[in-house]
Coordinates of C-alpha atoms in Angstrom, one line a residue:
X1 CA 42.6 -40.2 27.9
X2 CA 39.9 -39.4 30.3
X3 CA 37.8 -41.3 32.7
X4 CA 34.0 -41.0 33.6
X5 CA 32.1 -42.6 35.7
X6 CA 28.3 -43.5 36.1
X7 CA 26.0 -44.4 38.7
X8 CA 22.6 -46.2 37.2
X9 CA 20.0 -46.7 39.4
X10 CA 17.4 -49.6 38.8
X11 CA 14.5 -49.0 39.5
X12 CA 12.0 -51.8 41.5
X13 CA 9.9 -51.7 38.3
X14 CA 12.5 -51.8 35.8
X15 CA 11.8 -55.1 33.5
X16 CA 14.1 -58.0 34.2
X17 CA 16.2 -58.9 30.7
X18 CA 19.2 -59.0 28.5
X19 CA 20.1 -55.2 27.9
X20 CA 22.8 -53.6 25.4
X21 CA 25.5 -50.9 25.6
X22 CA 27.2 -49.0 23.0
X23 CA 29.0 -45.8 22.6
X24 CA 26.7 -43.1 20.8
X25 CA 29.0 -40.2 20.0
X26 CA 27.2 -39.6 16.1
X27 CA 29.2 -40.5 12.7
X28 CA 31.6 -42.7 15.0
X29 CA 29.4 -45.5 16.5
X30 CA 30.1 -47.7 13.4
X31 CA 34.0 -47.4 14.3
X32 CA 33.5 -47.9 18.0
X33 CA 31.6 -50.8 18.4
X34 CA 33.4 -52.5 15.4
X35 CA 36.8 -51.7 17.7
X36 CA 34.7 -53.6 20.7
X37 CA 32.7 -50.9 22.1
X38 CA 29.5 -53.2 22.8
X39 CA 28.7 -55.0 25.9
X40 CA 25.7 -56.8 27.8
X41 CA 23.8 -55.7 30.9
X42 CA 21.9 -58.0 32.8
X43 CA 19.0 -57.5 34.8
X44 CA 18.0 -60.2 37.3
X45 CA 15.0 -61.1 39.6
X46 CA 11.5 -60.8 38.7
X47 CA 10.5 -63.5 36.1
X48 CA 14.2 -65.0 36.2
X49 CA 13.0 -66.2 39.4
X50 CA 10.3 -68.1 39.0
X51 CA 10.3 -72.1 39.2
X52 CA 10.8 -73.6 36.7
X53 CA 13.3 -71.4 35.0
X54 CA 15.4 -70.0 38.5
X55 CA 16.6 -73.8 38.6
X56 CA 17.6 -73.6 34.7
X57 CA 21.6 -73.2 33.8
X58 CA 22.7 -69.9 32.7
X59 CA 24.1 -69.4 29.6
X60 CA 25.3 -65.7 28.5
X61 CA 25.8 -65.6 24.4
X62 CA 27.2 -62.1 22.8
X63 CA 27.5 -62.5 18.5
X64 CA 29.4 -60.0 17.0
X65 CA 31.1 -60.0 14.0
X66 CA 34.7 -59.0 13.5
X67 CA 36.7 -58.3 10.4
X68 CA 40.9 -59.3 11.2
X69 CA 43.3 -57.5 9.0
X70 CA 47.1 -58.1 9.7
X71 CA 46.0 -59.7 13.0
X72 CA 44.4 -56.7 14.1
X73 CA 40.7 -55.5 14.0
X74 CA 39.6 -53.3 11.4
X75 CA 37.0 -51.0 10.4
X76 CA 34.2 -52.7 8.8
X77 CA 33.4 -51.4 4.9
X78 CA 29.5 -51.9 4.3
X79 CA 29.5 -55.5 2.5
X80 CA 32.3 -56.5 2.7
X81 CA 33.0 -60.1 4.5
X82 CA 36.4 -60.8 3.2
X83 CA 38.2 -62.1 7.0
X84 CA 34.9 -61.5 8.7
X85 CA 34.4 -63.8 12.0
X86 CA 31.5 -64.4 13.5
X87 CA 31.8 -64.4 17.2
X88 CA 29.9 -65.5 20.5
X89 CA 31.7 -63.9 23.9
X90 CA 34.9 -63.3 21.4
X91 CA 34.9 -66.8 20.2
X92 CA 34.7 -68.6 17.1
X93 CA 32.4 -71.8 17.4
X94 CA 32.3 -72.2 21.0
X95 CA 31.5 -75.1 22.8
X96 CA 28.8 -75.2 25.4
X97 CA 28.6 -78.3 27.7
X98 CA 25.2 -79.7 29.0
X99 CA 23.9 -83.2 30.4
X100 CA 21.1 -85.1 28.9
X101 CA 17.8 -83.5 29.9
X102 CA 19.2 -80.4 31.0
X103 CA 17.3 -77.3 31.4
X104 CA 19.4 -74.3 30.1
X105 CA 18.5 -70.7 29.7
X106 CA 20.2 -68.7 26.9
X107 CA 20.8 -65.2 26.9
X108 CA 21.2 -64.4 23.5
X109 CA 22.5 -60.8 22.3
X110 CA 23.1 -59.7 18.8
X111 CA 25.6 -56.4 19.2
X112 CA 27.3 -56.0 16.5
X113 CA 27.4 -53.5 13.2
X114 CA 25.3 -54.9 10.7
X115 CA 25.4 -59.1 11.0
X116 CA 21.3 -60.0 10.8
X117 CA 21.5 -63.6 12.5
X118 CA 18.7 -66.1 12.4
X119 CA 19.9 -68.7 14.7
X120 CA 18.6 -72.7 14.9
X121 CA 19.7 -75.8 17.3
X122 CA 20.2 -78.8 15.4
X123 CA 17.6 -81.2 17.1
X124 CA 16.4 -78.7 19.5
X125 CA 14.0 -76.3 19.7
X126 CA 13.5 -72.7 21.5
X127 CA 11.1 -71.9 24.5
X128 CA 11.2 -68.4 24.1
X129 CA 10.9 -66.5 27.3
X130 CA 11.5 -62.9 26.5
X131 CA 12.5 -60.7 23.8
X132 CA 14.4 -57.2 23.9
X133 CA 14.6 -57.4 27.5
X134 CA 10.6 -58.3 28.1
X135 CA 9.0 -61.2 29.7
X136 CA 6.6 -62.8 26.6
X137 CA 3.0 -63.1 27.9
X138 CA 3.4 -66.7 27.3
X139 CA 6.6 -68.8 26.6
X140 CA 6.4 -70.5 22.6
X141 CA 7.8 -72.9 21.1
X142 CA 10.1 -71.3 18.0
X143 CA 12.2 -73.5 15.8
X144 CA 14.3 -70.8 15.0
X145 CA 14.9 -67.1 16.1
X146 CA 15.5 -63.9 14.0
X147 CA 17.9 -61.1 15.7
X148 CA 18.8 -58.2 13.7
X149 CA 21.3 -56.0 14.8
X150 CA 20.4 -55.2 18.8
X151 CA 17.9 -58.6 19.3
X152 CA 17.8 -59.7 22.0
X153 CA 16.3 -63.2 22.7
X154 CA 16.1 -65.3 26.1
X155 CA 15.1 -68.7 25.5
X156 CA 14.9 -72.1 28.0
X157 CA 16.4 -75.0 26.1
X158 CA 16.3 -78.8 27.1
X159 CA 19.4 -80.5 26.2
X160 CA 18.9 -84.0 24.0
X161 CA 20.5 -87.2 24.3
X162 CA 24.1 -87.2 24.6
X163 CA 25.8 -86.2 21.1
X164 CA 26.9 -82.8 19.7
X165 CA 24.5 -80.6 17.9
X166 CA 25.3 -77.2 16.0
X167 CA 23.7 -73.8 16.7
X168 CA 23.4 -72.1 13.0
X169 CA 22.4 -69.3 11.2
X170 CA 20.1 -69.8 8.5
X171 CA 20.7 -67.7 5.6
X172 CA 19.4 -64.0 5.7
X173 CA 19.2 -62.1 2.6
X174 CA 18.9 -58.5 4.0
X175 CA 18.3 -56.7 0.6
X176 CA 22.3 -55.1 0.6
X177 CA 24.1 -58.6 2.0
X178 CA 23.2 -62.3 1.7
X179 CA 24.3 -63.4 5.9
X180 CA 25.3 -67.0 5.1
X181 CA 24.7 -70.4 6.7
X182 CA 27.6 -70.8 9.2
X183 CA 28.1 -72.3 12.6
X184 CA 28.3 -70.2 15.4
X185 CA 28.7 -72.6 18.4
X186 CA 28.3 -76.6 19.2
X187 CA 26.1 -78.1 22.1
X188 CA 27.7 -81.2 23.3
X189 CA 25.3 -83.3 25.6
X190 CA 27.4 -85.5 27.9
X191 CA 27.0 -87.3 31.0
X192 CA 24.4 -88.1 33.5
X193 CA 20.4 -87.8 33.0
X194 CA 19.7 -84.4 34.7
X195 CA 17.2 -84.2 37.5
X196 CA 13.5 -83.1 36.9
X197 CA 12.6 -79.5 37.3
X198 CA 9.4 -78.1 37.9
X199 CA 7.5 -77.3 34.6
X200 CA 7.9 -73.8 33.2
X201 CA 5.2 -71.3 34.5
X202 CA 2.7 -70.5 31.9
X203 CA 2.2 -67.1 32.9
X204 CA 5.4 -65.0 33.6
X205 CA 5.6 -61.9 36.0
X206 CA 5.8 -58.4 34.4
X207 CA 4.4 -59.4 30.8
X208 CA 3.3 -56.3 29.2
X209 CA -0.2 -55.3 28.0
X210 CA -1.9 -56.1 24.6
X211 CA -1.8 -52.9 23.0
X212 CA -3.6 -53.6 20.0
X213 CA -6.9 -53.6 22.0
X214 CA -8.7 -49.6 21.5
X215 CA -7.8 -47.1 19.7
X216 CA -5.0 -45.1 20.1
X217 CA -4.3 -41.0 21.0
X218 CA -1.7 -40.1 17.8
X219 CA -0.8 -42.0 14.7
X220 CA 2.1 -41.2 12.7
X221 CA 4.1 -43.0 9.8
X222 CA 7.5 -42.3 9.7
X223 CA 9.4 -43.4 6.0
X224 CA 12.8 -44.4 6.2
X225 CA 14.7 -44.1 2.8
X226 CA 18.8 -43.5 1.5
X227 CA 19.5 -41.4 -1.2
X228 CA 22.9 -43.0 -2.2
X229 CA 23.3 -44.0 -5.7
X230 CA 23.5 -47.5 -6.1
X231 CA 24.7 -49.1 -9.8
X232 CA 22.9 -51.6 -11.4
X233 CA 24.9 -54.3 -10.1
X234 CA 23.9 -52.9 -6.3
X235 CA 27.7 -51.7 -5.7
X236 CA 27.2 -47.8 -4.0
X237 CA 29.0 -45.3 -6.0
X238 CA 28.4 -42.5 -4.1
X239 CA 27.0 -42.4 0.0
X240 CA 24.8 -39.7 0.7
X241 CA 21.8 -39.9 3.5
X242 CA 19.8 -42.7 5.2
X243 CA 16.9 -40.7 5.7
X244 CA 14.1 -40.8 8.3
X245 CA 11.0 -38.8 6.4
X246 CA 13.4 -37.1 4.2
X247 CA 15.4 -35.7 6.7
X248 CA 19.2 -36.8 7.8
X249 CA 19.7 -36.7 11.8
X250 CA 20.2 -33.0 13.5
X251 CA 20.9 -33.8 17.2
X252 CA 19.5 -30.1 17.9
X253 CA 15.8 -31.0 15.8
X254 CA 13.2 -32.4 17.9
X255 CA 11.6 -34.8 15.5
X256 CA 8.5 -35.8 17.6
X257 CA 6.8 -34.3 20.7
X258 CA 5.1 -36.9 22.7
X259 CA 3.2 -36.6 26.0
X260 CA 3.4 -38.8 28.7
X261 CA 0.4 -41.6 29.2
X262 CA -0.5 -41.3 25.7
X263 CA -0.6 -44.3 23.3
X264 CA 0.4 -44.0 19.7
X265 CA 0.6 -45.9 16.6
X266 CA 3.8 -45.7 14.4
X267 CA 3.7 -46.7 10.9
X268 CA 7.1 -47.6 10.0
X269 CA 7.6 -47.5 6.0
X270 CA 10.4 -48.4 3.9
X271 CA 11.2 -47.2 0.7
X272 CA 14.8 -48.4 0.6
X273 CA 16.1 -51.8 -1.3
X274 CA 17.5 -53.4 2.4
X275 CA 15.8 -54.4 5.5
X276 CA 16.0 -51.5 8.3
X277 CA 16.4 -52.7 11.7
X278 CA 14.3 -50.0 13.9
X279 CA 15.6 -49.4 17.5
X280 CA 14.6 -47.4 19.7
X281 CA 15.8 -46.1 23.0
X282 CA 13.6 -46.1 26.3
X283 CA 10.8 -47.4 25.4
X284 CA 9.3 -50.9 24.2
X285 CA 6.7 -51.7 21.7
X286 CA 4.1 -54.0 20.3
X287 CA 4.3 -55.1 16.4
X288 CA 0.6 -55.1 15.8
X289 CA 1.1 -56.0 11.7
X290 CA 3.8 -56.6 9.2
X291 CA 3.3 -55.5 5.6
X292 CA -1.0 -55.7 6.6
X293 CA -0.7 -58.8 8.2
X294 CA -1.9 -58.8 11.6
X295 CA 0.5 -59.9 14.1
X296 CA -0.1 -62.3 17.0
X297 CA 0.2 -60.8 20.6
X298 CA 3.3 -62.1 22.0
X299 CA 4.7 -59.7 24.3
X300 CA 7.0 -56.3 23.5
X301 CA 10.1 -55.4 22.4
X302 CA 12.7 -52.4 21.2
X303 CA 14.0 -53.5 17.9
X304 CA 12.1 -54.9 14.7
X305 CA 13.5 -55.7 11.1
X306 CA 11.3 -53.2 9.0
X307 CA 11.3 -55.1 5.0
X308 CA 12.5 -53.8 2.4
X309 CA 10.0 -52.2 0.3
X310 CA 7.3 -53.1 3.0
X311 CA 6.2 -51.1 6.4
X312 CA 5.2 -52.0 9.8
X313 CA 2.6 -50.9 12.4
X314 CA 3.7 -51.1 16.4
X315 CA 2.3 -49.4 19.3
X316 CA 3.9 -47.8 22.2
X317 CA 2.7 -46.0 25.5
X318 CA 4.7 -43.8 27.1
X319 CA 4.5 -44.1 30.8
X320 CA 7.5 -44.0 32.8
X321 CA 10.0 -41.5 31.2
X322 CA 10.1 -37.6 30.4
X323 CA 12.7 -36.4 28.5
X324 CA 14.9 -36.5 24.7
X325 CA 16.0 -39.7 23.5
X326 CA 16.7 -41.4 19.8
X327 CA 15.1 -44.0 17.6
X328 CA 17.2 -45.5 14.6
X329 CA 18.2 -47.6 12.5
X330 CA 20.4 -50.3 14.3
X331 CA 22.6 -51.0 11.2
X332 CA 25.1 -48.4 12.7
X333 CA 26.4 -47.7 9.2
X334 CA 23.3 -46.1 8.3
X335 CA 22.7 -44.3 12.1
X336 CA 26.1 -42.6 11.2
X337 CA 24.7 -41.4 7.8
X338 CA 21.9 -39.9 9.2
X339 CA 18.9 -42.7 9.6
X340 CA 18.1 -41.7 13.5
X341 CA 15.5 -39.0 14.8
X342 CA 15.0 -37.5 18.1
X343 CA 11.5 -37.5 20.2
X344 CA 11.2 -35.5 23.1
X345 CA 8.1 -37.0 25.8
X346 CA 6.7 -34.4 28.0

């Protein structure tokens, strides 16, 4: 019944990007952002303005999934989808309008609970421009795009001939919950031939460094694992503790002590039987492998779908923040039951 209210300062060097919001008050962020607590911030200038994507239409796309019970939203139960709606900006298979030839750039957010999305443009491809808020070193070609809860993708697309094509999700089996093929919006392509634009830049301002190159200051592996009892059948019949290296989350435990400047390597390991979407807060980082694969350098980002049974290997430096802050899993189910640590940079 209260009000607060913040002033955030941007600072010059702050990345240009897609950014989310959430409340974080522990065991109740499932609840809140379920209710609607989630939200999109914005960051403009820098590589947004460059030719070649400054002149390109702006298109601003939230999913979320909601669950209606008695025409009223209600608290999600882990797997179940009975009534579940998949939205973008609150709406169930929008329509976004574009002429032939059209150069659009889509902000793409994934904020809700648990929904893993891997979205495709019937007819159309992706130019991905930045992930998780960061400028790629290079803009790619990607027929389709994987966001796990808190993804963030921005991508230039160039509208077909005139006809209506559907954004889907391919199917995601996450380990716990198959996320079926639906459609989540539907490009229609009408009118006159747009204008030619100048090309898109090959290099874009404020890409981040490949930090794969050298060796870095600390390693460490962190394993994330539950200790619920799950039945044969994978129904849980009793929740316990997602667990970050055995250990549920103590807001008062410092979990790791980093110093500023330094580069480290994280091994991220999972022992658990469903994908863990790792977040963290702050900071961004490079996948260098997944499951001993090497990983091509691409940019950075501050979320990756650690597999099942599988680990991964990123790299961070820490260079422009002191201070305590949280990593986690991003399916907020599992942050409320304990999967998040704290790491404290001095």
């Amino acid at each position: 019944g209260e009000t607060l209210s913040y002033e955030v300062p941007t600072p010059a060097a702050h990345p240009s990007g897609a950014y989310g919001a959430h409340p974080h008050f522990h065991t109740t962020v499932d609840q809140q952002v379920y209710g609607g607590m989630a939200g999109l911030i914005l960051i403009d200038g820098g590589w947004l303005d460059q030719p070649g994507i400054a002149e390109a239409t702006e298109k601003v796309m939230v999913l979320k999934e909601v669950i209606i019970d008695d025409d009223a939203l209600t608290d999600e139960s882990p797997g179940v989808t009975t009534n579940e709606l998949w939205t973008i900006n609150s709406q169930v298979n929008p329509q976004v309008s574009a002429a032939p030839g059209e150069r659009q750039l889509w902000r793409i957010a994934n904020l809700g609970n648990d929904t893993f999305f891997n979205i495709s443009l019937e007819g159309h491809s992706f130019t991905v421009v930045a992930t998780d808020g960061v400028p790629v070193t290079a803009p790619f070609e990607a027929d389709s795009w994987a966001l796990p809860p808190a993804g963030r993708v921005e991508v230039l697309v160039e509208a077909s001939t005139a006809g209506s094509y559907k954004l889907r999700n391919i199917p995601v089996d996450e380990g716990f919950e198959t996320f079926e093929e639906r459609t989540l919006a539907t490009l229609v392509v009408e009118g006159d031939q747009a204008g030619e634009l100048p090309p898109v830049p090959s290099v874009l301002e404020g890409a981040p460094p490949d930090l794969a190159q050298g060796e870095p200051d600390v390693k460490r592996t962190l394993v994330f694992s539950n200790d619920s009892l799950v039945t044969a059948d994978g129904e849980v019949e009793s929740v316990g503790n997602w667990e970050i290296c055995g250990l549920a989350f103590d807001a008062g435990r410092t979990d790791i002590s980093a110093r500023l400047g330094e580069l480290e390597e994280w091994t991220l390991v999972n022992n658990d039987t469903e994908d863990h979407p790792f977040h963290i807060h702050q900071n961004d980082f490079q996948v260098v492998s997944i499951n001993g694969v090497t990983q091509p350098f691409q940019g950075h980002r501050d979320t990756v779908t650690i597999p099942r049974g599988g680990q991964i290997q990123v790299r961070q430096r820490f260079e422009d923040f002191t201070g305590r802050w949280v990593f986690h899993c991003h399916i907020l189910f599992h942050e409320d039951h304990g999967m998040m640590g704290v790491i404290e940079v001095t």
